[in-house]
Backbone as ProteinMPNN parsed JSONL, in Angstrom:
{"seq_chain_A": "XXXXXXXXXXXXXXXXXXXXXXXXXXXXXXXXXXXXXXXXXXXXXXXXXXXXXXXXXXXXXXXXXXXXXXXXXXXXXXXXXXXXXXXXXXXXXXXXXXXXXXXXXXXXXXXXXXXXXXXXXXXXXXXXXXXXXXXXXXXXXXXXXXXXXXXXXXXXXXXXXXXXXXXXXXXXXXXXXXXXXXXXXXXXXXXXXXXXXXXXXXXXXXXXXXXXXXXXX", "coords_chain_A": {"N_chain_A": [[2.865, -30.623, 1.241], [3.002, -27.163, 1.025], [5.871, -25.224, 0.367], [6.129, -22.363, 1.558], [8.094, -20.614, 2.408], [10.181, -20.966, 0.557], [8.859, -20.063, -1.714], [8.529, -17.402, -1.004], [11.169, -16.466, -0.99], [11.718, -16.862, -3.701], [9.914, -15.052, -4.802], [11.041, -12.594, -4.027], [13.524, -12.795, -5.316], [12.872, -13.052, -8.018], [10.887, -11.209, -8.651], [11.126, -8.811, -7.172], [13.904, -7.943, -6.687], [14.858, -7.919, -9.444], [13.51, -5.673, -10.313], [14.953, -3.522, -9.688], [14.895, -2.953, -6.967], [16.616, -2.692, -4.161], [17.087, -1.915, -1.574], [17.952, -2.709, 1.731], [16.077, -2.78, 4.017], [13.566, -3.126, 2.727], [13.833, -5.49, 1.224], [14.423, -7.263, 3.339], [12.039, -7.073, 4.852], [10.143, -8.08, 3.036], [11.002, -10.626, 2.741], [10.565, -11.568, 5.262], [7.845, -11.243, 6.081], [5.012, -13.236, 6.084], [3.344, -13.658, 3.446], [1.263, -15.324, 2.639], [-0.319, -15.535, 4.841], [-1.878, -13.329, 4.896], [-3.937, -13.24, 3.117], [-7.145, -14.354, 1.758], [-8.132, -17.664, 2.828], [-8.606, -19.45, 0.71], [-7.01, -18.403, -1.222], [-4.392, -18.782, -0.693], [-2.497, -20.42, -2.039], [-1.991, -18.92, -4.249], [-0.678, -16.719, -3.379], [1.907, -15.718, -3.888], [2.148, -15.063, -6.545], [3.107, -13.248, -9.518], [1.393, -10.99, -10.017], [-1.448, -8.768, -9.59], [-3.552, -9.766, -6.919], [-6.776, -10.834, -6.863], [-9.334, -9.775, -4.655], [-11.995, -9.619, -4.532], [-15.011, -7.684, -5.186], [-13.816, -5.64, -6.715], [-11.439, -5.125, -5.454], [-7.908, -5.516, -4.86], [-4.893, -7.246, -3.915], [-1.961, -5.655, -4.205], [0.5, -6.47, -6.668], [3.678, -7.944, -5.766], [5.934, -6.606, -6.911], [4.945, -3.986, -7.504], [4.259, -2.935, -4.927], [6.801, -3.085, -3.71], [8.344, -1.33, -5.297], [7.017, 1.065, -4.87], [7.584, 1.422, -2.141], [10.34, 1.638, -2.298], [10.644, 4.05, -3.694], [9.513, 5.811, -1.85], [11.131, 5.614, 0.394], [11.004, 5.091, 3.313], [11.547, 6.182, 6.626], [12.859, 5.128, 9.865], [11.774, 6.582, 11.9], [9.302, 7.433, 11.131], [5.764, 8.055, 10.66], [3.209, 6.232, 9.158], [0.475, 6.145, 6.887], [-1.503, 3.656, 5.672], [-3.531, 3.164, 3.142], [-6.346, 1.332, 2.293], [-5.686, -1.221, 3.235], [-6.541, -3.824, 3.227], [-6.191, -7.189, 3.969], [-3.997, -6.77, 5.504], [-1.34, -7.198, 4.656], [0.397, -5.296, 3.336], [0.655, -3.368, 5.355], [1.995, -4.897, 7.277], [4.453, -5.289, 6.054], [5.347, -2.618, 5.795], [5.515, -1.989, 8.475], [7.952, -2.998, 9.315], [9.707, -1.049, 8.662], [8.897, 1.52, 9.502], [8.157, 3.721, 12.314], [5.552, 3.531, 13.204], [2.385, 2.351, 11.937], [-0.69, 3.166, 10.476], [-3.269, 1.263, 9.498], [-5.662, 1.496, 7.212], [-8.869, 0.378, 6.509], [-11.903, -0.19, 4.828], [-13.683, -2.306, 4.57], [-15.333, -4.24, 6.808], [-14.973, -6.949, 7.534], [-12.503, -7.578, 6.357], [-10.915, -5.756, 7.768], [-11.128, -6.744, 10.387], [-9.944, -9.288, 10.068], [-7.417, -8.462, 9.255], [-6.485, -7.198, 11.579], [-6.352, -9.377, 13.335], [-4.485, -11.001, 11.981], [-2.196, -9.372, 11.943], [-1.706, -9.101, 14.679], [-1.142, -11.768, 15.302], [1.206, -12.023, 13.88], [2.862, -10.533, 15.4], [3.056, -7.776, 15.061], [3.168, -5.099, 16.63], [3.229, -2.405, 16.23], [1.293, -1.456, 14.585], [-1.806, 0.031, 13.886], [-5.072, -0.877, 13.24], [-7.522, 0.655, 11.446], [-10.91, 1.006, 10.927], [-12.905, 2.221, 8.346], [-14.155, 4.614, 5.86], [-12.163, 4.663, 2.944], [-11.561, 6.935, 1.461], [-11.7, 8.98, 3.256], [-9.548, 8.885, 4.909], [-7.576, 8.853, 7.934], [-7.72, 10.93, 10.043], [-7.546, 11.334, 12.766], [-5.31, 10.072, 13.743], [-3.221, 11.259, 12.485], [-1.044, 14.121, 11.741], [0.612, 12.586, 8.845], [3.821, 11.247, 7.962], [4.241, 9.757, 5.717], [2.134, 8.461, 3.137], [0.463, 5.746, 1.658], [-1.45, 4.467, -1.04], [-3.311, 1.701, -1.577], [-4.208, 0.708, -4.232], [-5.848, 1.632, -7.344], [-6.201, 5.096, -8.394], [-8.086, 7.922, -9.554], [-8.358, 10.505, -8.868], [-7.059, 12.183, -5.974], [-8.55, 12.602, -2.927], [-8.972, 15.798, -1.319], [-8.972, 15.766, 1.479], [-7.327, 13.653, 2.115], [-4.807, 14.524, 1.264], [-4.62, 16.65, 3.027], [-4.004, 15.374, 5.371], [-1.394, 14.743, 5.221], [1.844, 15.466, 6.323], [3.619, 18.596, 6.056], [6.323, 18.456, 3.945], [6.106, 15.763, 3.704], [5.489, 12.556, 1.992], [3.58, 10.934, -0.589], [2.38, 7.987, -2.157], [0.754, 7.094, -5.083], [-1.253, 5.275, -7.362], [-2.044, 6.274, -10.328], [-4.657, 5.893, -12.529], [-5.457, 5.622, -15.974], [-7.791, 4.753, -17.904], [-7.048, 1.488, -18.849], [-4.437, 1.668, -18.267], [-1.785, 2.6, -16.053], [0.086, 4.761, -13.842], [2.428, 4.999, -11.348], [2.793, 7.637, -9.127], [4.768, 9.78, -7.135], [4.017, 11.965, -4.623], [5.077, 15.035, -3.285], [4.829, 17.069, -0.524], [5.141, 20.368, -0.109], [5.374, 23.42, 1.506], [2.609, 23.382, 1.791], [1.732, 22.705, -0.72], [1.388, 20.446, -3.499], [3.745, 18.501, -5.253], [4.083, 16.461, -7.906], [5.731, 13.539, -9.04], [6.512, 11.35, -11.678], [6.893, 7.826, -11.405], [6.807, 4.842, -11.99], [5.347, 2.346, -14.224], [2.216, 0.717, -13.631], [-0.752, -1.106, -12.643], [-4.127, -1.172, -11.412], [-7.437, -1.735, -10.084], [-9.547, 1.156, -9.725], [-10.052, 2.606, -6.606], [-13.047, 2.879, -4.608], [-14.314, 6.081, -4.09], [-12.086, 7.348, -4.907], [-12.409, 8.089, -7.465], [-12.516, 10.134, -10.444], [-13.994, 13.234, -10.036], [-16.989, 14.352, -11.397], [-17.821, 17.376, -12.878], [-20.775, 19.131, -12.884], [-22.657, 21.023, -15.187], [-24.95, 23.679, -15.277]], "CA_chain_A": [[2.935, -29.389, 2.019], [3.605, -26.089, 0.245], [7.017, -24.562, 0.978], [5.912, -20.933, 1.358], [9.361, -19.913, 2.584], [10.873, -21.008, -0.736], [8.124, -19.187, -2.632], [8.814, -16.033, -0.6], [12.518, -16.169, -1.509], [11.608, -16.761, -5.162], [9.233, -13.79, -5.075], [12.019, -11.509, -3.915], [14.606, -12.959, -6.291], [12.418, -12.97, -9.406], [9.94, -10.101, -8.868], [11.506, -7.585, -6.475], [15.264, -7.522, -7.011], [15.007, -7.535, -10.854], [12.843, -4.405, -10.525], [15.866, -2.508, -9.167], [14.652, -2.68, -5.554], [17.752, -3.335, -3.473], [17.231, -1.421, -0.197], [17.881, -3.842, 2.657], [14.839, -2.878, 4.803], [12.459, -3.623, 1.902], [14.133, -6.907, 0.963], [14.293, -7.998, 4.615], [10.616, -7.136, 5.226], [9.389, -8.948, 2.142], [11.448, -12.002, 3.029], [10.14, -11.926, 6.615], [6.394, -11.263, 6.25], [4.41, -14.41, 5.467], [2.272, -13.105, 2.607], [0.162, -16.275, 2.572], [-1.164, -15.364, 6.028], [-2.63, -12.083, 4.764], [-4.884, -13.384, 1.984], [-8.184, -15.338, 2.099], [-7.584, -19.017, 2.886], [-8.678, -20.098, -0.61], [-6.057, -17.764, -2.136], [-3.039, -18.957, -0.166], [-1.61, -21.01, -3.043], [-1.697, -17.884, -5.252], [-0.211, -15.535, -2.665], [3.189, -15.208, -4.352], [2.188, -14.878, -7.984], [3.603, -11.934, -9.911], [0.341, -10.107, -10.518], [-2.401, -8.411, -8.547], [-4.375, -10.861, -6.454], [-8.133, -10.366, -6.676], [-9.916, -10.011, -3.328], [-13.432, -9.45, -4.655], [-15.564, -6.323, -5.176], [-12.907, -4.68, -7.308], [-10.249, -4.903, -4.607], [-6.797, -6.401, -5.122], [-3.627, -7.126, -3.213], [-1.028, -5.251, -5.257], [1.585, -7.402, -6.937], [4.859, -7.63, -4.956], [6.775, -5.617, -7.59], [4.375, -2.65, -7.347], [4.444, -2.494, -3.545], [8.221, -2.899, -3.438], [8.845, -0.12, -5.973], [6.43, 2.187, -4.125], [8.372, 1.576, -0.911], [11.671, 2.087, -2.687], [10.552, 5.466, -4.036], [9.154, 6.582, -0.661], [12.276, 5.58, 1.294], [10.467, 5.319, 4.645], [12.519, 6.209, 7.724], [12.484, 4.396, 11.071], [11.072, 7.47, 12.826], [8.161, 8.015, 10.423], [4.415, 7.534, 10.835], [2.715, 5.927, 7.822], [-0.92, 5.768, 6.684], [-1.645, 2.652, 4.616], [-4.939, 3.25, 2.766], [-6.763, 0.135, 1.572], [-4.758, -2.23, 3.737], [-7.134, -5.153, 2.998], [-5.962, -8.165, 5.041], [-2.89, -6.333, 6.345], [0.005, -7.533, 4.177], [1.22, -4.107, 3.099], [0.948, -2.771, 6.664], [2.985, -5.721, 7.937], [5.746, -4.999, 5.434], [5.739, -1.27, 6.174], [5.811, -1.958, 9.913], [9.363, -3.319, 9.483], [10.515, 0.136, 8.294], [8.403, 2.737, 10.12], [7.938, 3.662, 13.756], [4.181, 3.078, 13.394], [1.557, 2.318, 10.731], [-2.146, 3.127, 10.599], [-3.783, 0.481, 8.385], [-7.055, 1.889, 7.04], [-9.625, -0.549, 5.669], [-13.337, 0.079, 4.992], [-14.431, -3.562, 4.666], [-15.266, -4.616, 8.225], [-14.435, -8.306, 7.661], [-11.07, -7.479, 6.067], [-10.267, -5.06, 8.877], [-11.041, -7.675, 11.521], [-8.929, -10.304, 9.754], [-6.107, -7.784, 9.267], [-6.071, -6.991, 12.972], [-5.977, -10.67, 13.879], [-3.263, -11.453, 11.333], [-1.072, -8.536, 12.397], [-1.414, -9.474, 16.059], [-0.504, -13.08, 15.257], [2.57, -11.838, 13.368], [3.64, -9.741, 16.365], [3.212, -6.401, 14.578], [2.547, -4.273, 17.658], [3.312, -0.996, 15.875], [0.271, -1.212, 13.577], [-3.176, 0.234, 14.319], [-6.035, -1.092, 12.16], [-8.632, 1.587, 11.538], [-12.001, 0.693, 10.007], [-13.596, 3.423, 7.913], [-14.075, 4.901, 4.427], [-10.784, 4.905, 2.519], [-11.397, 8.296, 0.944], [-11.681, 9.952, 4.357], [-8.303, 8.793, 5.661], [-7.676, 8.606, 9.392], [-7.15, 12.188, 10.523], [-7.338, 11.323, 14.213], [-3.97, 9.546, 14.067], [-2.219, 12.006, 11.721], [-0.671, 14.015, 10.323], [1.501, 11.465, 8.505], [5.036, 11.496, 7.198], [4.125, 9.01, 4.448], [0.84, 7.838, 2.842], [0.376, 4.873, 0.497], [-2.79, 4.07, -1.431], [-3.181, 0.334, -2.084], [-5.17, 0.503, -5.304], [-5.807, 2.705, -8.303], [-6.905, 6.355, -8.131], [-8.193, 8.897, -10.632], [-8.055, 11.734, -8.123], [-6.823, 11.995, -4.541], [-9.369, 13.575, -2.167], [-8.237, 16.824, -0.596], [-8.821, 15.456, 2.901], [-6.172, 12.768, 2.242], [-3.644, 15.396, 1.171], [-4.568, 17.463, 4.238], [-3.469, 14.545, 6.449], [0.045, 14.553, 4.974], [2.681, 16.53, 6.89], [4.425, 19.375, 5.146], [7.57, 17.716, 3.792], [5.809, 14.348, 3.587], [5.367, 11.947, 0.661], [2.456, 10.03, -0.815], [2.476, 7.165, -3.361], [-0.564, 6.771, -5.641], [-1.268, 4.662, -8.684], [-3.037, 6.988, -11.134], [-5.131, 5.092, -13.64], [-6.049, 6.262, -17.145], [-8.285, 3.573, -18.593], [-6.399, 0.263, -18.363], [-3.031, 1.955, -18.021], [-1.559, 3.344, -14.834], [1.451, 5.248, -13.543], [2.641, 5.379, -9.947], [3.407, 8.939, -8.915], [5.113, 10.12, -5.77], [3.715, 13.358, -4.365], [5.853, 15.676, -2.215], [4.095, 18.224, -0.023], [6.059, 21.431, 0.292], [4.648, 24.687, 1.709], [1.188, 23.052, 1.634], [1.416, 22.46, -2.135], [1.839, 19.137, -3.934], [4.576, 18.369, -6.445], [4.007, 15.047, -8.271], [6.752, 13.028, -9.943], [6.249, 10.007, -12.188], [7.829, 6.82, -10.919], [6.86, 3.633, -12.838], [4.065, 1.872, -14.698], [1.54, -0.374, -12.901], [-2.195, -1.043, -12.863], [-4.998, -1.729, -10.388], [-8.759, -1.106, -10.123], [-9.68, 2.405, -8.968], [-10.768, 2.441, -5.339], [-14.219, 3.696, -4.387], [-13.995, 7.343, -3.421], [-10.914, 7.943, -5.543], [-12.724, 8.317, -8.872], [-12.531, 11.544, -10.877], [-15.278, 13.88, -9.759], [-17.579, 14.993, -12.586], [-18.422, 18.695, -12.613], [-22.013, 19.304, -13.64], [-22.952, 22.404, -15.613], [-26.386, 23.955, -15.318]], "C_chain_A": [[3.665, -28.32, 1.213], [4.74, -25.446, 1.022], [6.887, -23.051, 0.709], [7.195, -20.131, 1.543], [10.152, -19.849, 1.271], [10.177, -20.093, -1.735], [8.399, -17.71, -2.3], [10.19, -15.594, -1.117], [12.471, -16.004, -3.015], [10.941, -15.463, -5.561], [10.221, -12.636, -5.064], [13.071, -11.6, -5.026], [14.144, -12.771, -7.738], [11.479, -11.806, -9.697], [10.445, -8.774, -8.296], [12.89, -7.119, -6.875], [15.429, -7.159, -8.49], [14.327, -6.209, -11.212], [13.639, -3.241, -9.93], [15.515, -2.059, -7.737], [15.71, -3.431, -4.766], [17.933, -2.859, -2.035], [17.018, -2.565, 0.794], [16.587, -3.889, 3.454], [13.652, -3.441, 3.997], [12.645, -5.121, 1.643], [13.925, -7.744, 2.222], [12.827, -8.164, 5.003], [9.864, -8.115, 4.338], [9.818, -10.409, 2.243], [10.875, -12.492, 4.37], [8.632, -12.104, 6.725], [5.805, -12.423, 5.438], [3.147, -13.973, 4.713], [1.05, -14.022, 2.576], [-0.794, -16.153, 3.761], [-2.056, -14.135, 5.944], [-3.493, -12.057, 3.505], [-5.979, -14.338, 2.448], [-7.623, -16.748, 2.006], [-7.587, -19.717, 1.535], [-7.692, -19.498, -1.612], [-4.603, -18.008, -1.718], [-2.069, -19.486, -1.227], [-1.206, -19.989, -4.098], [-1.033, -16.658, -4.673], [1.053, -14.914, -3.262], [3.283, -15.025, -5.86], [2.566, -13.444, -8.331], [2.569, -11.065, -10.574], [-0.578, -9.769, -9.371], [-3.269, -9.612, -8.2], [-5.761, -10.344, -6.136], [-8.677, -10.745, -5.309], [-11.417, -9.867, -3.352], [-13.86, -7.99, -4.58], [-14.602, -5.29, -5.7], [-11.658, -4.386, -6.51], [-9.179, -5.925, -4.974], [-5.712, -6.203, -4.071], [-2.609, -6.818, -4.293], [0.08, -6.265, -5.426], [2.835, -6.986, -6.149], [5.747, -6.545, -5.598], [6.251, -4.193, -7.336], [4.578, -2.113, -5.933], [5.914, -2.194, -3.283], [8.76, -1.62, -4.068], [8.251, 1.143, -5.358], [7.286, 2.485, -2.877], [9.777, 2.091, -1.214], [11.661, 3.579, -2.974], [10.269, 6.336, -2.811], [10.285, 6.645, 0.348], [11.877, 5.918, 2.735], [11.55, 5.228, 5.711], [11.982, 5.549, 8.971], [11.737, 5.264, 12.083], [9.789, 8.039, 12.214], [6.85, 7.266, 10.671], [3.789, 7.409, 9.444], [1.22, 5.588, 7.872], [-1.011, 4.857, 5.479], [-3.139, 2.551, 4.262], [-5.316, 2.049, 1.886], [-5.911, -1.055, 1.936], [-5.263, -3.662, 3.545], [-6.868, -6.07, 4.192], [-4.671, -7.887, 5.819], [-1.494, -6.595, 5.852], [0.884, -6.296, 4.035], [1.595, -3.437, 4.407], [2.02, -3.553, 7.402], [4.374, -5.457, 7.37], [6.233, -3.615, 5.852], [6.147, -1.175, 7.625], [7.269, -2.289, 10.203], [10.237, -2.081, 9.275], [10.16, 1.382, 9.092], [8.28, 2.59, 11.624], [6.533, 3.164, 14.067], [3.412, 3.199, 12.087], [0.098, 2.348, 11.145], [-2.67, 2.452, 9.34], [-5.271, 0.763, 8.261], [-7.744, 0.928, 6.064], [-11.12, -0.343, 5.913], [-14.183, -1.179, 5.077], [-14.24, -4.124, 6.087], [-14.648, -5.996, 8.414], [-12.923, -8.29, 7.391], [-10.334, -6.819, 7.24], [-10.093, -5.967, 10.089], [-9.949, -8.728, 11.267], [-7.536, -9.71, 9.747], [-5.591, -7.613, 10.692], [-5.62, -8.303, 13.594], [-4.663, -11.163, 13.293], [-2.046, -10.688, 11.805], [-0.709, -8.847, 13.846], [-0.689, -10.828, 16.111], [0.953, -12.993, 14.781], [3.426, -10.99, 14.279], [3.89, -8.317, 15.948], [2.501, -5.46, 15.545], [2.658, -2.787, 17.38], [2.343, -0.646, 14.737], [-1.088, -1.044, 14.259], [-4.063, 0.005, 13.113], [-7.226, -0.201, 12.415], [-9.684, 1.207, 10.492], [-12.725, 2.004, 9.643], [-13.407, 3.664, 6.423], [-12.641, 5.295, 4.011], [-10.573, 6.349, 2.108], [-11.364, 9.37, 2.02], [-10.37, 9.905, 5.147], [-8.535, 8.492, 7.11], [-7.033, 9.795, 10.1], [-6.808, 12.153, 12.015], [-5.957, 10.807, 14.614], [-2.855, 10.342, 13.387], [-1.794, 13.278, 12.41], [0.443, 12.982, 10.114], [2.723, 11.932, 7.717], [4.917, 10.894, 5.79], [2.703, 8.433, 4.354], [0.995, 6.968, 1.601], [-1.067, 4.542, 0.233], [-2.681, 2.73, -2.159], [-4.276, 0.034, -3.122], [-5.073, 1.703, -6.259], [-6.575, 3.937, -7.842], [-7.034, 7.102, -9.453], [-7.878, 10.273, -10.072], [-7.819, 11.373, -6.666], [-7.643, 13.039, -3.789], [-8.51, 14.545, -1.376], [-7.998, 16.445, 0.851], [-7.678, 14.434, 3.146], [-4.897, 13.603, 2.218], [-3.485, 16.233, 2.443], [-3.969, 16.705, 5.424], [-1.989, 14.265, 6.303], [0.805, 15.746, 5.545], [3.344, 17.331, 5.783], [5.824, 18.752, 5.119], [7.374, 16.23, 3.659], [5.658, 13.875, 2.165], [4.141, 11.04, 0.612], [2.675, 9.293, -2.134], [1.078, 6.782, -3.806], [-0.385, 6.199, -7.034], [-2.393, 5.296, -9.496], [-3.38, 6.182, -12.371], [-5.737, 5.979, -14.728], [-6.535, 5.14, -18.053], [-7.639, 2.333, -17.994], [-4.945, 0.479, -17.995], [-2.871, 2.803, -16.765], [-0.112, 3.73, -14.633], [1.486, 5.601, -12.051], [3.345, 6.728, -9.918], [3.677, 9.138, -7.437], [4.876, 11.604, -5.6], [4.486, 13.866, -3.165], [5.107, 16.937, -1.808], [5.08, 19.242, 0.533], [5.306, 22.757, 0.354], [3.175, 24.531, 1.369], [0.778, 22.85, 0.167], [2.029, 21.12, -2.532], [2.652, 19.229, -5.225], [4.645, 16.887, -6.762], [5.092, 14.686, -9.268], [6.387, 11.619, -10.383], [7.318, 9.045, -11.711], [7.913, 5.602, -11.845], [5.442, 3.219, -13.217], [3.527, 0.737, -13.828], [0.067, -0.239, -13.204], [-2.938, -1.696, -11.711], [-6.358, -1.073, -10.514], [-8.785, 0.165, -9.257], [-10.533, 2.171, -7.736], [-11.994, 3.349, -5.283], [-13.855, 4.941, -3.599], [-12.789, 8.046, -4.009], [-11.124, 8.118, -7.046], [-12.657, 9.808, -9.16], [-13.917, 12.089, -10.677], [-15.756, 14.607, -11.028], [-18.214, 16.297, -12.187], [-19.656, 18.858, -13.487], [-22.232, 20.773, -13.96], [-24.464, 22.555, -15.747], [-26.644, 25.151, -16.215]], "O_chain_A": [[4.795, -28.526, 0.77], [4.592, -25.153, 2.208], [7.464, -22.532, -0.247], [7.373, -19.089, 0.912], [10.717, -18.812, 0.924], [10.841, -19.417, -2.521], [8.489, -16.873, -3.198], [10.345, -14.482, -1.62], [13.113, -15.106, -3.558], [11.34, -14.832, -6.54], [10.239, -11.808, -5.974], [13.456, -10.584, -5.604], [14.936, -12.374, -8.592], [11.288, -11.444, -10.858], [10.208, -7.721, -8.888], [13.039, -5.997, -7.36], [16.092, -6.164, -8.783], [14.546, -5.679, -12.302], [13.115, -2.152, -9.697], [15.804, -0.928, -7.347], [15.7, -4.661, -4.712], [18.828, -3.337, -1.338], [16.032, -3.298, 0.709], [16.016, -4.973, 3.57], [12.823, -4.162, 4.553], [11.719, -5.912, 1.826], [13.317, -8.813, 2.168], [12.408, -9.24, 5.428], [9.041, -8.891, 4.822], [9.07, -11.312, 1.869], [10.72, -13.695, 4.577], [8.175, -13.029, 7.398], [6.08, -12.559, 4.246], [2.049, -13.928, 5.268], [-0.081, -13.541, 2.496], [-1.936, -16.61, 3.698], [-2.897, -13.916, 6.816], [-3.741, -11.005, 2.915], [-5.785, -15.063, 3.424], [-6.733, -17.007, 1.196], [-6.678, -20.492, 1.237], [-7.545, -20.011, -2.721], [-3.686, -17.48, -2.346], [-0.927, -19.031, -1.295], [-0.191, -20.165, -4.772], [-0.839, -15.664, -5.372], [1.251, -13.703, -3.154], [4.377, -14.851, -6.397], [2.367, -12.533, -7.528], [2.85, -10.456, -11.606], [-0.515, -10.388, -8.309], [-3.671, -10.376, -9.078], [-5.924, -9.511, -5.244], [-8.513, -11.877, -4.852], [-12.063, -9.977, -2.31], [-13.169, -7.16, -3.989], [-14.563, -4.17, -5.192], [-10.895, -3.485, -6.861], [-9.491, -7.055, -5.351], [-5.619, -5.156, -3.43], [-2.407, -7.622, -5.203], [0.549, -6.853, -4.452], [3.029, -5.798, -5.892], [6.251, -5.666, -4.899], [7.026, -3.3, -6.993], [5.016, -0.977, -5.753], [6.24, -1.162, -2.696], [9.545, -0.903, -3.446], [8.909, 2.183, -5.326], [7.651, 3.629, -2.607], [10.327, 2.893, -0.459], [12.564, 4.299, -2.55], [10.732, 7.474, -2.741], [10.397, 7.624, 1.086], [12.349, 6.902, 3.305], [12.369, 4.31, 5.701], [10.768, 5.42, 9.125], [11.134, 4.742, 13.021], [9.246, 9.02, 12.723], [6.82, 6.05, 10.86], [3.827, 8.349, 8.65], [0.756, 4.862, 8.751], [-0.633, 5.249, 4.375], [-3.914, 1.931, 4.991], [-4.679, 1.791, 0.864], [-5.464, -1.807, 1.07], [-4.492, -4.611, 3.687], [-7.277, -5.758, 5.311], [-4.289, -8.67, 6.69], [-0.532, -6.257, 6.542], [1.996, -6.261, 4.56], [2.728, -2.982, 4.565], [2.863, -2.964, 8.079], [5.355, -5.407, 8.112], [7.396, -3.451, 6.221], [7.019, -0.381, 7.981], [7.782, -1.893, 11.25], [11.4, -2.078, 9.679], [11.028, 2.22, 9.339], [8.297, 1.478, 12.153], [6.323, 2.464, 15.058], [3.731, 4.03, 11.238], [-0.305, 1.635, 12.064], [-2.539, 2.993, 8.242], [-6.059, 0.325, 9.098], [-7.269, 0.699, 4.952], [-11.564, -0.322, 7.061], [-15.294, -1.134, 5.604], [-13.123, -4.437, 6.498], [-13.878, -6.201, 9.353], [-12.156, -8.92, 8.12], [-9.265, -7.273, 7.648], [-9.047, -5.961, 10.737], [-9.137, -9.017, 12.146], [-6.579, -10.355, 10.175], [-4.417, -7.851, 10.976], [-4.615, -8.341, 14.304], [-3.816, -11.685, 14.018], [-0.989, -11.272, 12.042], [0.47, -8.854, 14.201], [0.261, -11.002, 16.874], [1.811, -13.766, 15.206], [4.594, -10.743, 13.977], [4.839, -7.694, 16.425], [1.36, -5.068, 15.304], [2.229, -1.977, 18.202], [2.546, 0.332, 14.017], [-1.479, -1.858, 15.095], [-3.848, 0.615, 12.066], [-7.866, -0.283, 13.463], [-9.373, 1.102, 9.306], [-13.103, 2.783, 10.518], [-12.592, 2.996, 5.787], [-12.005, 6.139, 4.641], [-9.52, 6.925, 2.378], [-11.042, 10.526, 1.746], [-10.109, 10.787, 5.965], [-9.57, 7.939, 7.482], [-5.952, 9.685, 10.679], [-5.901, 12.85, 12.471], [-5.492, 11.085, 15.719], [-1.678, 10.129, 13.676], [-2.154, 13.496, 13.567], [1.116, 12.564, 11.056], [2.662, 12.872, 6.926], [5.422, 11.449, 4.814], [2.139, 7.978, 5.349], [1.585, 7.394, 0.608], [-1.841, 4.354, 1.171], [-2.049, 2.63, -3.211], [-5.153, -0.798, -2.891], [-4.325, 2.651, -6.018], [-7.479, 3.846, -7.011], [-6.211, 6.943, -10.355], [-7.221, 11.093, -10.715], [-8.328, 10.361, -6.184], [-7.45, 14.238, -3.993], [-7.467, 14.179, -0.834], [-6.945, 16.758, 1.406], [-7.133, 14.364, 4.248], [-4.01, 13.414, 3.05], [-2.367, 16.495, 2.886], [-3.482, 17.32, 6.372], [-1.389, 13.62, 7.163], [0.455, 16.897, 5.284], [3.602, 16.809, 4.699], [6.433, 18.549, 6.169], [8.347, 15.489, 3.517], [5.692, 14.675, 1.231], [3.724, 10.464, 1.617], [3.104, 9.895, -3.118], [0.302, 6.22, -3.033], [0.515, 6.589, -7.779], [-3.553, 4.906, -9.37], [-2.504, 5.831, -13.163], [-6.435, 6.953, -14.441], [-5.776, 4.635, -18.88], [-7.671, 2.137, -16.779], [-4.292, -0.423, -17.472], [-3.729, 3.629, -16.454], [0.798, 3.108, -15.182], [0.68, 6.395, -11.566], [4.355, 6.936, -10.591], [2.895, 8.707, -6.59], [5.448, 12.418, -6.324], [4.542, 13.196, -2.134], [4.79, 17.776, -2.652], [5.763, 18.99, 1.526], [4.677, 23.169, -0.621], [2.565, 25.404, 0.752], [-0.415, 22.827, -0.139], [3.05, 20.704, -1.984], [2.287, 19.942, -6.16], [5.204, 16.119, -5.979], [5.348, 15.423, -10.22], [5.999, 10.788, -9.562], [8.495, 9.394, -11.622], [8.967, 5.346, -12.427], [4.466, 3.673, -12.619], [4.29, -0.101, -13.348], [-0.33, 0.657, -13.949], [-2.451, -2.65, -11.106], [-6.441, 0.052, -11.007], [-8.141, 0.238, -8.21], [-11.618, 1.598, -7.825], [-11.988, 4.448, -5.837], [-13.176, 4.87, -2.575], [-12.495, 9.19, -3.664], [-10.169, 8.273, -7.807], [-12.731, 10.636, -8.253], [-14.902, 11.481, -11.096], [-15.011, 15.372, -11.639], [-19.043, 16.344, -11.278], [-19.573, 18.733, -14.709], [-22.022, 21.649, -13.121], [-25.154, 21.674, -16.26], [-27.794, 25.555, -16.39]]}, "name": "protein", "num_of_chains": 1, "seq": "XXXXXXXXXXXXXXXXXXXXXXXXXXXXXXXXXXXXXXXXXXXXXXXXXXXXXXXXXXXXXXXXXXXXXXXXXXXXXXXXXXXXXXXXXXXXXXXXXXXXXXXXXXXXXXXXXXXXXXXXXXXXXXXXXXXXXXXXXXXXXXXXXXXXXXXXXXXXXXXXXXXXXXXXXXXXXXXXXXXXXXXXXXXXXXXXXXXXXXXXXXXXXXXXXXXXXXXXX"}
């Protein structure tokens, strides 16, 4: 019988804390949420490895370090509404739910969205709404949002995602340049974005977040 509790503690002690993530709400959430319950059944044994976990079709569950450092940089408050884009099976939304007043978990894969909803309900996360729909369109009907996270790589962020961020809000995105990536935190002030580099990471670019090619005629 696998001791997932011990693996969860090891994940935090060897992947999260050494990455200078020490905020109690993040540590507590990552120790509490059973990551193995938010991955496909055949991937449970690999749930706590220190790298992105492939979910098929170019989708990944971000490595614990990347998610933890994103959350550390965003510093989510208990009164804030969060949009979690590319929530997959719901792990990131479950972690964020420990910190925010409410989370909208957006997932375009219908099977993942269904499993995420079931997993979050089983975990007692009653402050999470699972929304099925295209990731690049966001979930405007529940916004605007204090905080937005994108669970995957991006080349560009669609304007309609930025439009759903409150003035004074923050967004975390992993901008990819070839095989290399950099997480940037965007701050929306007076309807304009100010991006700051945070740390290195990598993940496949999500559909709808590719750089748009301008055609000349």
